[in-house]
């Protein structure tokens, strides 16, 4: 301890001495005087980046974010430092080229932001349609002063250069070793800034930086230059991944589908052919909440009504990886699994996909998606073209008033209300249509509690006191816990769902329509909250002891099994019919496309899941991390352990076979996406097949 104190004191003394000598020698002033061109380069670039944030993000914390300013400063100092390796007469050209390049980044992003309220991505340049859009955008937008303001940077640099030239600064002679030293010192300084920057980073910052899709956040936190560099790397990476191993991937792909059994027909085949389809993407909806009530009030009365009137699959699992909502959309649409690295929506949006909307489109359906969030969230704007949607109704198609916002954006109630108007129009314009409506309000962290409406998650009872008076007593239960807030939020989303169904009915939109609802993934809630939910003892106002007979263990397996999400197929015709049942087959998101295909009369040849009515109890659901579940067990691949789900003995052979099946399926799925194996131009076998057909 004493030693540390002495060390700190020594460091303090050293820094004080250094600072004093810097002050006495006027070192800072001299540095600025001697390095005017370099300093001007750094200042203009940082200023441009700040102006860009000013025009794009209208709150002061965003455009004056010191973290972004620090990031922009350290990166421009770092790249500018290499200018010192050049002779003084050549430096201006170096800084000018860089300044023009960095200003161009600002101009492009400024134009792009005006059109798409998001920042530009290099990966989109590979899409010709995007080039067209941006081309038009630039032409129409060219006169906007705010997009051109960034050229002030290079102009200022030229002015500085011309003034310095009068003093013959570029004729100075310096020695090579001094240049190297100066460059290293400058680079080291940017290194110190970088270290400081790294220390301020949170886990959320790192995760968002890696995923890159929340572009506003990344720009606000890391600055535009680092955002664009990161974007460049993440755009190139999929191309590098696809450079090696194509032949093996192609062979495995052919073998896999050669062995795959052809689907059979059954009593559900074509039962809904020609009907319109409304799909509801239920943000963070979980099956376990459907059986819960607080003080006699169900958490999800409308969802429960829908389940009780239609076909309800109560052992249905989402199969997402880090791409959460987007992964569930990928698997729902294509029956492929999320990629092993990156996310399909962001990294592999230019691949060919065989999907539910593209197959319905072939049958003459008008296909669309509706989501009142920014169209670039999860790169949907681009990916939806690859998935075969005709139209994406996004935030700009909705009126988003401040008072109608919950959590990430427009409230579900308002979203549904405005969507019904659009659906009415679509219904008059198209014979057959297929639309996915993506909900938003029930999104983590479920903290907009005051906007969810009244829903008591504590236990309130009426108790008769000794003197005979009746008193209301409230026991602290789920109030103030994340899980409690989730129930309130879900109750709100459920009520929005109820209003939507009523609105659809009133608009006459349910007559020839099948409504499909899926929960996109679980709500990622703390295990300890479930422990509290299932083990709260009203008598003691506390959590039950583990020794207690009634104690319900909520371990790893309970948590994993508890992540089930609802899957419901509803139509007026189903109510009271023989199919109006709860189906408890183990089922995954990848089984949806083949199941709907069987019912609506289309076939996805490359589906990795199954029509649930062809496979029923023999189904297996695999997860991106290699875990799997069937009716007999939940298998934890990391620990090579399992939880039995039946009384039947489990054999080593079953485990080995299913694990092999899982690994093969995950490999084939990943290869299809990474190597673009469904693209006839990349996979000649598909072309031949097409010719035969
Ligand atoms: C974003 C919404 C939520 O538009 O779909 O995405 P998530 O965070 O659940 O992946
Ligand atoms: Mn989601």
XYZ file of C-alpha atoms and ligand atoms in Angstrom:
704
model
C 0.000 0.000 0.000
C 2.798 2.337 1.034
C 4.655 1.516 -2.171
C 1.597 2.340 -4.281
C 1.295 5.695 -2.509
C 4.954 6.472 -3.158
C 4.476 5.460 -6.811
C 1.444 7.715 -7.225
C 3.272 10.632 -5.615
C 6.242 10.118 -7.921
C 3.956 10.059 -10.947
C 2.213 13.210 -9.752
C 5.561 14.958 -9.319
C 6.703 13.865 -12.765
C 3.502 15.070 -14.421
C 3.666 18.379 -12.545
C 7.257 18.899 -13.640
C 6.431 17.988 -17.212
C 3.413 20.335 -17.254
C 5.552 23.147 -15.791
C 8.198 22.708 -18.439
C 5.526 22.569 -21.148
C 4.127 25.847 -19.833
C 7.512 27.503 -19.437
C 8.686 26.478 -22.878
C 5.327 27.476 -24.395
C 5.441 23.978 -25.848
C 1.737 23.805 -26.696
C 1.735 27.170 -28.386
C 4.888 26.280 -30.245
C 3.466 22.941 -31.285
C 0.413 24.589 -32.791
C 2.618 27.191 -34.476
C 4.907 24.612 -36.017
C 2.208 22.198 -37.090
C -0.483 24.488 -38.438
C -1.282 22.290 -41.435
C -1.638 19.109 -39.401
C -3.743 20.839 -36.737
C -5.944 22.394 -39.419
C -6.462 18.975 -40.953
C -7.537 17.486 -37.599
C -9.778 20.440 -36.705
C -11.574 20.536 -40.073
C -12.228 16.795 -40.019
C -13.536 16.790 -36.447
C -15.642 19.849 -37.160
C -17.159 18.251 -40.256
C -18.073 15.127 -38.306
C -19.676 17.275 -35.594
C -21.660 19.271 -38.158
C -22.906 16.013 -39.671
C -24.203 14.872 -36.282
C -25.726 18.307 -35.772
C -27.806 17.990 -38.940
C -28.731 14.343 -38.419
C -29.265 13.950 -34.687
C -31.167 16.790 -33.277
C -30.308 16.545 -29.614
C -27.322 18.277 -28.110
C -26.114 15.121 -26.313
C -25.840 13.504 -29.710
C -24.073 16.089 -31.776
C -21.911 17.336 -28.951
C -21.241 13.823 -27.691
C -17.719 14.128 -26.260
C -17.153 10.448 -26.858
C -17.776 10.868 -30.583
C -15.603 14.000 -30.656
C -12.845 12.094 -28.879
C -13.186 9.211 -31.327
C -13.083 11.523 -34.364
C -10.059 13.348 -32.917
C -8.050 10.228 -32.172
C -8.737 8.674 -35.562
C -7.834 11.818 -37.546
C -4.657 12.311 -35.470
C -3.736 8.668 -36.122
C -4.161 8.797 -39.890
C -2.755 12.329 -40.043
C 0.406 11.267 -38.163
C 1.686 9.404 -41.230
C 1.911 12.723 -43.057
C 5.011 13.460 -40.988
C 6.848 10.691 -42.798
C 6.660 12.793 -45.950
C 8.899 15.713 -46.866
C 7.239 19.069 -45.945
C 6.667 19.890 -49.627
C 4.561 16.729 -50.064
C 2.531 16.937 -46.893
C -0.143 19.275 -48.148
C -1.145 16.850 -50.912
C -1.450 14.049 -48.335
C -3.659 16.044 -45.968
C -5.746 17.463 -48.779
C -6.525 14.023 -50.245
C -7.450 12.736 -46.779
C -9.527 15.807 -46.007
C -11.435 15.430 -49.295
C -12.019 11.742 -48.594
C -13.302 12.337 -45.056
C -15.439 15.269 -46.202
C -16.894 13.035 -48.922
C -17.893 10.560 -46.201
C -19.759 13.397 -44.496
C -21.446 14.550 -47.720
C -22.596 11.023 -48.655
C -23.920 10.363 -45.179
C -25.642 13.724 -45.046
C -27.469 13.056 -48.326
C -28.251 9.486 -47.335
C -29.576 10.564 -43.971
C -31.933 13.087 -45.547
C -33.529 10.290 -47.553
C -33.366 7.335 -45.247
C -32.837 8.765 -41.739
C -29.882 6.441 -41.383
C -26.187 6.355 -42.194
C -24.777 4.888 -45.402
C -23.262 1.449 -45.743
C -20.669 0.339 -48.281
C -22.294 -3.100 -48.503
C -25.331 -1.470 -50.115
C -23.213 -0.317 -53.029
C -23.277 -3.884 -54.304
C -27.003 -3.497 -54.848
C -27.597 -1.799 -58.166
C -30.986 -0.604 -57.021
C -29.348 1.247 -54.164
C -26.931 2.977 -56.537
C -29.933 4.131 -58.559
C -31.657 5.474 -55.489
C -28.630 7.293 -54.200
C -27.841 8.619 -57.666
C -31.287 10.185 -57.843
C -31.016 11.326 -54.272
C -27.751 13.143 -54.932
C -29.131 14.878 -58.010
C -32.336 15.997 -56.311
C -30.529 16.902 -53.183
C -27.448 18.548 -54.595
C -28.680 22.055 -53.997
C -29.163 21.557 -50.290
C -26.555 23.687 -48.619
C -26.364 21.510 -45.544
C -25.010 18.603 -47.581
C -22.291 20.689 -49.190
C -21.125 22.543 -46.106
C -18.457 19.895 -45.576
C -16.381 21.131 -48.517
C -15.444 24.017 -46.231
C -12.957 21.548 -44.676
C -10.743 21.061 -47.754
C -11.206 24.741 -48.728
C -9.988 25.860 -45.300
C -7.004 23.547 -45.669
C -6.137 25.086 -49.056
C -6.370 28.593 -47.569
C -4.100 27.616 -44.680
C -1.637 26.067 -47.137
C -1.540 29.185 -49.325
C -0.900 31.451 -46.330
C 1.835 29.195 -45.025
C 3.347 28.962 -48.468
C 4.081 32.670 -48.304
C 6.347 31.866 -45.373
C 7.946 29.100 -47.439
C 6.958 26.406 -44.954
C 7.081 23.751 -47.636
C 10.677 24.576 -48.530
C 11.928 23.661 -45.054
C 14.488 20.920 -44.920
C 14.256 18.338 -42.163
C 16.023 15.067 -41.561
C 14.424 11.679 -42.082
C 14.937 10.435 -38.513
C 13.195 13.561 -37.139
C 10.227 12.900 -39.383
C 9.951 9.348 -38.127
C 10.202 10.526 -34.523
C 7.482 13.102 -35.024
C 5.216 10.571 -36.646
C 5.739 8.106 -33.790
C 5.087 10.763 -31.145
C 1.869 11.828 -32.843
C 0.732 8.255 -33.280
C 1.533 7.542 -29.632
C -0.591 10.533 -28.622
C -3.549 9.173 -30.551
C -2.826 5.835 -28.830
C -3.196 7.520 -25.426
C -6.512 9.017 -26.554
C -7.585 5.595 -27.816
C -6.767 4.028 -24.460
C -8.831 6.648 -22.699
C -11.641 6.059 -25.188
C -11.543 2.291 -24.613
C -11.822 2.810 -20.860
C -15.110 4.665 -21.342
C -16.671 1.872 -23.366
C -19.537 -0.230 -21.989
C -20.586 -3.787 -22.917
C -23.543 -2.297 -24.817
C -21.186 -0.070 -26.829
C -19.056 -3.057 -27.807
C -22.056 -5.200 -28.699
C -23.606 -2.469 -30.845
C -20.291 -1.755 -32.496
C -19.871 -5.418 -33.418
C -23.418 -5.750 -34.742
C -23.252 -2.342 -36.468
C -26.942 -2.212 -37.390
C -27.919 0.441 -34.848
C -26.115 2.968 -36.979
C -27.238 6.085 -35.111
C -25.936 4.719 -31.873
C -22.602 3.726 -33.405
C -22.134 7.157 -35.008
C -23.151 8.930 -31.824
C -20.742 6.834 -29.755
C -17.833 6.151 -32.151
C -18.071 9.018 -34.609
C -18.720 8.857 -38.344
C -15.179 7.889 -39.391
C -14.888 4.842 -37.150
C -18.464 3.892 -38.090
C -17.543 3.955 -41.774
C -14.290 2.018 -41.242
C -16.169 -0.610 -39.234
C -18.813 -0.718 -41.929
C -16.110 -1.318 -44.547
C -14.661 -4.245 -42.579
C -18.052 -5.821 -41.894
C -19.003 -5.421 -45.555
C -15.848 -7.149 -46.759
C -15.853 -9.953 -44.176
C -18.714 -11.981 -45.717
C -16.893 -11.818 -49.058
C -13.738 -13.190 -47.431
C -15.727 -15.949 -45.683
C -17.189 -16.939 -49.034
C -13.778 -17.214 -50.691
C -12.720 -20.480 -49.080
C -14.377 -23.862 -48.954
C -16.968 -23.469 -51.702
C -16.416 -26.944 -53.242
C -16.876 -28.805 -49.972
C -19.900 -26.656 -49.082
C -21.458 -27.313 -52.472
C -20.914 -31.070 -52.193
C -22.379 -31.196 -48.664
C -25.361 -29.190 -49.884
C -26.079 -31.639 -52.728
C -25.666 -34.675 -50.451
C -27.928 -33.162 -47.814
C -30.845 -32.494 -50.123
C -30.388 -35.779 -51.999
C -30.958 -37.614 -48.707
C -33.847 -35.412 -47.550
C -37.226 -37.079 -47.721
C -39.910 -35.598 -49.958
C -42.845 -34.174 -47.994
C -46.107 -36.086 -48.023
C -49.610 -34.685 -48.289
C -52.044 -34.819 -45.362
C -55.446 -33.577 -44.252
C -54.083 -30.018 -43.992
C -52.736 -29.874 -47.554
C -54.107 -26.827 -49.425
C -56.732 -26.183 -46.702
C -56.131 -22.421 -46.913
C -55.158 -22.108 -50.585
C -56.041 -18.691 -51.975
C -56.782 -17.028 -48.605
C -55.248 -13.720 -47.630
C -52.672 -13.803 -44.854
C -51.921 -11.445 -41.979
C -48.854 -12.381 -39.970
C -48.293 -10.769 -36.592
C -44.686 -10.687 -35.407
C -45.249 -10.546 -31.645
C -42.267 -8.757 -30.163
C -40.907 -10.679 -27.142
C -44.171 -12.606 -26.601
C -43.654 -15.680 -24.463
C -45.875 -18.707 -24.012
C -45.391 -19.014 -20.260
C -47.049 -15.621 -19.680
C -50.230 -16.888 -21.342
C -51.098 -19.066 -18.372
C -50.542 -16.325 -15.784
C -53.124 -14.151 -14.042
C -52.752 -11.462 -11.417
C -55.662 -10.798 -9.115
C -57.915 -12.750 -11.452
C -56.860 -10.804 -14.533
C -55.029 -12.654 -17.305
C -51.774 -11.166 -18.584
C -52.756 -11.950 -22.188
C -56.560 -12.327 -22.476
C -56.624 -11.554 -26.203
C -53.783 -13.856 -27.103
C -55.479 -16.563 -25.070
C -58.743 -15.975 -26.921
C -56.973 -16.286 -30.244
C -55.241 -19.481 -29.074
C -58.505 -20.975 -27.864
C -60.276 -20.225 -31.163
C -57.547 -21.339 -33.565
C -54.684 -23.785 -33.842
C -52.332 -23.168 -30.951
C -48.851 -24.712 -30.846
C -47.795 -24.614 -27.228
C -44.367 -26.255 -27.599
C -43.059 -23.826 -30.152
C -39.499 -22.477 -29.999
C -37.848 -19.483 -31.577
C -34.356 -20.264 -32.923
C -32.598 -16.922 -32.821
C -28.960 -16.034 -32.384
C -27.488 -12.539 -31.890
C -29.745 -11.188 -34.657
C -32.858 -11.518 -32.417
C -35.850 -10.034 -34.304
C -34.093 -10.264 -37.657
C -33.026 -13.871 -37.061
C -36.591 -14.836 -36.238
C -37.750 -13.173 -39.463
C -35.050 -15.013 -41.405
C -35.983 -18.416 -40.011
C -39.714 -17.740 -40.200
C -39.448 -16.733 -43.864
C -36.827 -19.114 -45.220
C -36.701 -22.095 -42.847
C -32.925 -21.511 -42.640
C -31.014 -21.000 -39.402
C -29.169 -17.814 -38.342
C -25.562 -17.617 -39.565
C -22.670 -18.718 -37.365
C -21.040 -15.303 -37.430
C -22.555 -11.916 -38.183
C -26.261 -11.788 -38.934
C -27.917 -12.769 -42.191
C -29.916 -9.520 -42.354
C -26.844 -7.326 -42.008
C -23.950 -9.334 -43.451
C -25.678 -11.476 -46.082
C -28.524 -9.372 -47.372
C -27.316 -9.738 -50.972
C -27.739 -13.542 -51.044
C -30.512 -15.439 -52.821
C -33.254 -16.732 -50.526
C -36.233 -18.964 -51.164
C -38.857 -17.558 -48.833
C -42.550 -17.589 -47.984
C -43.217 -14.137 -49.528
C -41.291 -14.958 -52.714
C -43.193 -18.251 -53.122
C -46.556 -16.577 -52.499
C -45.606 -13.861 -54.944
C -45.235 -16.570 -57.589
C -48.875 -17.387 -56.880
C -49.935 -13.824 -57.517
C -49.968 -12.526 -53.938
C -49.060 -8.924 -53.165
C -46.465 -9.278 -50.382
C -45.531 -6.626 -47.852
C -44.226 -5.946 -44.383
C -45.322 -3.217 -41.995
C -43.164 -1.930 -39.160
C -43.284 1.621 -37.819
C -39.569 1.751 -37.062
C -36.668 3.111 -39.068
C -36.406 1.019 -42.268
C -32.708 0.442 -41.758
C -33.107 -1.116 -38.336
C -31.662 -4.604 -38.856
C -31.031 -3.574 -42.464
C -34.620 -4.508 -43.284
C -34.896 -2.070 -46.191
C -32.266 -4.044 -48.125
C -32.972 -7.539 -46.852
C -36.678 -7.327 -47.657
C -35.855 -7.093 -51.360
C -33.934 -10.361 -51.082
C -36.799 -11.943 -49.154
C -39.256 -11.074 -51.903
C -41.454 -8.431 -50.318
C -43.128 -6.107 -52.809
C -43.332 -3.235 -50.360
C -42.075 -2.241 -46.919
C -44.284 0.184 -44.998
C -41.846 1.641 -42.476
C -41.677 4.610 -40.108
C -42.005 7.180 -42.889
C -45.358 5.645 -43.881
C -46.793 6.269 -40.402
C -47.689 9.386 -38.468
C -45.553 9.215 -35.362
C -46.718 11.838 -32.857
C -44.800 12.256 -29.639
C -47.771 11.300 -27.481
C -48.165 8.021 -29.387
C -44.733 6.679 -28.605
C -43.802 3.800 -26.337
C -40.305 2.368 -25.947
C -38.551 2.218 -29.332
C -41.173 4.160 -31.259
C -44.791 4.252 -32.383
C -47.073 2.447 -29.923
C -48.566 -0.856 -31.045
C -52.134 0.455 -30.665
C -51.468 3.380 -32.979
C -49.423 1.200 -35.345
C -52.280 -1.265 -35.725
C -54.827 1.519 -36.093
C -52.926 3.159 -38.941
C -52.100 -0.232 -40.498
C -55.799 -1.155 -40.773
C -56.309 1.860 -43.054
C -53.466 0.657 -45.269
C -54.817 -2.909 -45.236
C -58.239 -1.688 -46.357
C -56.650 -0.013 -49.356
C -54.482 -3.032 -50.164
C -57.558 -5.249 -49.974
C -59.339 -3.203 -52.598
C -56.324 -3.095 -54.887
C -55.186 -6.720 -54.746
C -56.968 -10.046 -55.054
C -54.587 -11.902 -52.808
C -52.211 -10.412 -50.311
C -49.765 -11.462 -47.636
C -48.656 -8.970 -44.984
C -46.396 -9.207 -41.953
C -47.015 -6.670 -39.177
C -44.113 -6.275 -36.787
C -44.998 -5.120 -33.291
C -42.608 -2.926 -31.322
C -43.893 -1.747 -27.930
C -43.198 -4.911 -25.937
C -39.459 -4.509 -26.299
C -36.802 -4.766 -23.630
C -36.116 -2.973 -21.224
C -39.908 -2.635 -20.615
C -39.325 0.591 -18.729
C -42.053 2.825 -20.196
C -44.269 1.502 -17.389
C -46.466 4.566 -16.987
C -47.565 4.217 -20.614
C -48.669 0.580 -20.408
C -51.901 1.320 -18.519
C -53.134 -0.150 -15.232
C -52.144 -3.725 -14.554
C -51.472 -4.722 -10.977
C -48.681 -7.285 -10.698
C -48.669 -7.347 -6.915
C -51.201 -9.428 -5.024
C -54.116 -7.447 -3.690
C -56.659 -9.198 -1.453
C -59.515 -8.145 0.772
C -58.982 -9.221 4.365
C -61.398 -9.079 7.281
C -59.818 -7.585 10.366
C -60.540 -8.574 13.978
C -63.042 -5.752 14.352
C -64.954 -7.043 11.303
C -63.894 -4.307 8.909
C -62.727 -5.327 5.459
C -59.414 -3.994 4.299
C -57.525 -4.183 1.033
C -54.058 -5.619 1.525
C -51.341 -5.576 -1.115
C -48.492 -8.063 -0.995
C -45.315 -7.037 -2.765
C -44.910 -9.482 -5.606
C -43.739 -8.566 -9.107
C -43.990 -4.766 -8.929
C -40.649 -3.055 -9.602
C -39.044 -6.194 -11.015
C -38.052 -6.481 -14.663
C -40.335 -9.485 -15.069
C -43.191 -7.523 -13.459
C -42.648 -4.683 -15.904
C -42.578 -7.229 -18.725
C -46.044 -8.476 -17.722
C -47.371 -4.925 -17.738
C -45.807 -4.267 -21.127
C -47.093 -7.566 -22.526
C -50.554 -6.808 -21.156
C -50.454 -3.569 -23.143
C -49.270 -5.359 -26.324
C -52.017 -7.939 -25.822
C -54.620 -5.229 -25.526
C -53.284 -3.698 -28.777
C -53.670 -7.127 -30.368
C -57.276 -7.300 -29.167
C -58.055 -3.878 -30.627
C -56.405 -4.908 -33.897
C -58.512 -8.048 -34.239
C -61.680 -6.062 -33.515
C -60.627 -3.362 -35.986
C -59.920 -5.951 -38.691
C -63.307 -7.540 -38.130
C -65.110 -4.201 -38.267
C -63.320 -3.442 -41.528
C -64.492 -6.774 -42.935
C -60.905 -7.896 -43.339
C -61.239 -11.209 -41.518
C -63.675 -12.918 -43.875
C -61.187 -14.393 -46.319
C -58.102 -14.087 -44.165
C -55.932 -16.352 -42.048
C -54.158 -14.628 -39.163
C -50.854 -16.101 -38.068
C -49.102 -14.990 -34.920
C -45.615 -15.844 -33.711
C -43.577 -14.619 -30.760
C -40.229 -13.600 -32.224
C -38.038 -14.613 -29.277
C -38.112 -14.664 -25.496
C -37.789 -11.466 -23.480
C -34.326 -12.274 -22.067
C -35.480 -11.815 -18.472
C -33.441 -12.572 -15.364
C -33.645 -16.139 -14.047
C -33.882 -14.874 -10.489
C -37.133 -13.077 -11.358
C -38.693 -16.367 -12.485
C -37.476 -17.955 -9.295
C -39.317 -15.258 -7.410
C -42.418 -15.578 -9.604
C -42.766 -19.295 -9.038
C -41.593 -19.459 -5.430
C -43.145 -16.450 -3.737
C -44.868 -17.374 -0.511
C -47.688 -15.015 0.419
C -47.633 -16.153 4.048
C -44.049 -15.141 4.646
C -43.896 -12.423 1.943
C -40.702 -14.034 0.880
C -39.256 -16.555 -1.505
C -39.691 -20.200 -0.426
C -36.783 -22.091 0.958
C -35.114 -24.555 -1.416
C -35.868 -27.312 1.100
C -39.581 -26.481 0.962
C -41.708 -29.174 -0.700
C -43.436 -26.588 -2.870
C -40.174 -25.055 -4.070
C -40.092 -25.067 -7.859
C -36.595 -25.300 -9.222
C -35.965 -22.848 -12.065
C -32.601 -24.025 -13.370
C -30.824 -23.841 -16.734
C -33.231 -26.315 -18.351
C -36.374 -24.697 -16.959
C -35.106 -21.396 -18.258
C -34.352 -22.783 -21.727
C -37.681 -24.633 -21.935
C -39.409 -21.527 -20.599
C -38.211 -19.548 -23.631
C -41.066 -20.939 -25.741
C -43.021 -18.435 -27.790
C -46.601 -18.690 -29.039
C -47.433 -19.821 -32.557
C -51.091 -19.522 -33.554
C -52.956 -20.062 -36.813
C -56.354 -18.376 -36.607
C -59.237 -17.927 -38.992
C -62.979 -17.545 -38.565
C -63.490 -20.961 -40.182
C -61.328 -22.647 -37.581
C -63.430 -21.588 -34.571
C -65.183 -24.657 -33.216
C -63.863 -26.867 -36.044
C -62.056 -30.181 -35.553
C -58.737 -28.340 -36.011
C -59.480 -25.820 -33.284
C -57.019 -27.433 -30.855
C -53.865 -27.024 -28.852
C -51.109 -28.983 -30.581
C -48.243 -29.962 -28.341
C -45.753 -31.207 -30.899
C -42.249 -29.882 -30.385
C -41.979 -27.280 -33.141
C -39.502 -24.574 -34.174
C -39.605 -21.386 -36.218
C -38.004 -23.288 -39.108
C -41.075 -25.531 -39.317
C -43.368 -22.603 -40.085
C -42.577 -22.091 -43.775
C -43.059 -25.807 -44.677
C -46.194 -26.023 -42.483
C -47.763 -22.947 -44.082
C -46.535 -24.165 -47.468
C -48.566 -27.337 -47.033
C -51.658 -25.388 -45.995
C -51.442 -22.594 -48.575
C -50.120 -24.669 -51.454
C -46.491 -23.628 -51.933
C -43.275 -25.527 -51.384
C -39.913 -24.344 -50.168
C -37.561 -27.015 -51.540
C -34.704 -25.885 -49.319
C -36.596 -25.742 -46.049
C -34.613 -27.208 -43.183
C -37.669 -27.639 -40.996
C -40.724 -29.807 -41.621
C -44.427 -29.550 -42.188
C -45.427 -30.208 -38.583
C -48.366 -32.380 -39.638
C -46.079 -34.672 -41.616
C -43.548 -35.134 -38.827
C -45.644 -34.579 -35.676
C -44.036 -36.293 -32.648
C -40.832 -37.171 -34.483
C -39.783 -33.569 -34.800
C -36.553 -32.080 -33.481
C -35.799 -28.393 -32.973
C -32.165 -27.351 -33.236
C -30.729 -24.144 -31.826
C -27.902 -22.003 -33.238
C -25.639 -22.911 -30.295
C -25.920 -26.649 -31.086
C -28.516 -27.449 -28.388
C -31.585 -29.363 -29.521
C -34.909 -30.529 -28.166
C -37.293 -33.320 -29.117
C -40.175 -34.915 -27.256
C -37.750 -37.029 -25.223
C -35.152 -34.535 -24.008
C -33.612 -31.088 -24.056
C -29.943 -31.490 -24.944
C -27.290 -29.042 -23.767
C -24.460 -29.318 -26.302
C -21.965 -27.226 -24.319
C -22.091 -29.514 -21.315
C -23.059 -32.692 -23.220
C -25.886 -33.140 -20.696
C -29.628 -33.382 -21.074
C -32.919 -33.091 -19.274
C -35.239 -36.034 -19.965
C -38.768 -35.026 -20.924
C -40.304 -38.514 -20.913
C -40.193 -41.609 -18.759
C -38.756 -43.587 -21.656
C -35.099 -44.629 -21.385
C -32.765 -42.466 -23.420
C -30.086 -44.154 -25.489
C -26.599 -42.937 -26.325
C -27.424 -43.678 -29.947
C -30.340 -41.238 -29.981
C -28.131 -38.519 -28.542
C -25.344 -39.186 -31.061
C -27.724 -39.263 -34.038
C -29.541 -36.090 -33.086
C -26.326 -34.254 -32.349
C -24.960 -35.244 -35.754
C -28.234 -34.175 -37.377
C -28.030 -30.802 -35.600
C -24.438 -30.109 -36.583
C -25.021 -31.083 -40.196
C -28.135 -28.930 -40.446
C -26.364 -25.915 -38.949
C -23.442 -26.375 -41.372
C -25.644 -26.701 -44.442
C -27.722 -23.707 -43.412
C -24.647 -21.569 -42.838
C -23.110 -22.662 -46.155
C -26.296 -21.886 -48.080
C -26.125 -18.301 -46.861
C -22.368 -17.680 -46.843
C -21.712 -19.310 -50.268
C -24.992 -18.106 -51.759
C -25.868 -21.669 -52.778
C -29.470 -20.866 -53.726
C -28.273 -18.461 -56.386
C -28.371 -20.264 -59.773
C -25.428 -18.147 -60.942
C -23.264 -19.436 -58.098
C -24.621 -22.969 -58.039
C -24.749 -24.501 -61.526
C -26.670 -27.565 -60.290
C -29.683 -25.355 -59.598
C -29.606 -24.071 -63.172
C -29.612 -27.636 -64.518
C -32.501 -28.536 -62.230
C -34.405 -25.498 -63.407
C -33.896 -26.531 -67.042
C -35.184 -30.057 -66.307
C -38.319 -28.653 -64.711
C -36.610 -3.322 -34.223
C -37.399 -4.376 -33.569
C -36.682 -4.972 -32.399
O -37.191 -2.721 -35.314
O -37.855 -5.319 -34.473
O -35.601 -5.750 -32.704
P -34.897 -6.690 -31.595
O -34.134 -5.781 -30.683
O -35.967 -7.443 -30.877
O -33.976 -7.581 -32.368
Mn -37.581 -8.753 -31.349
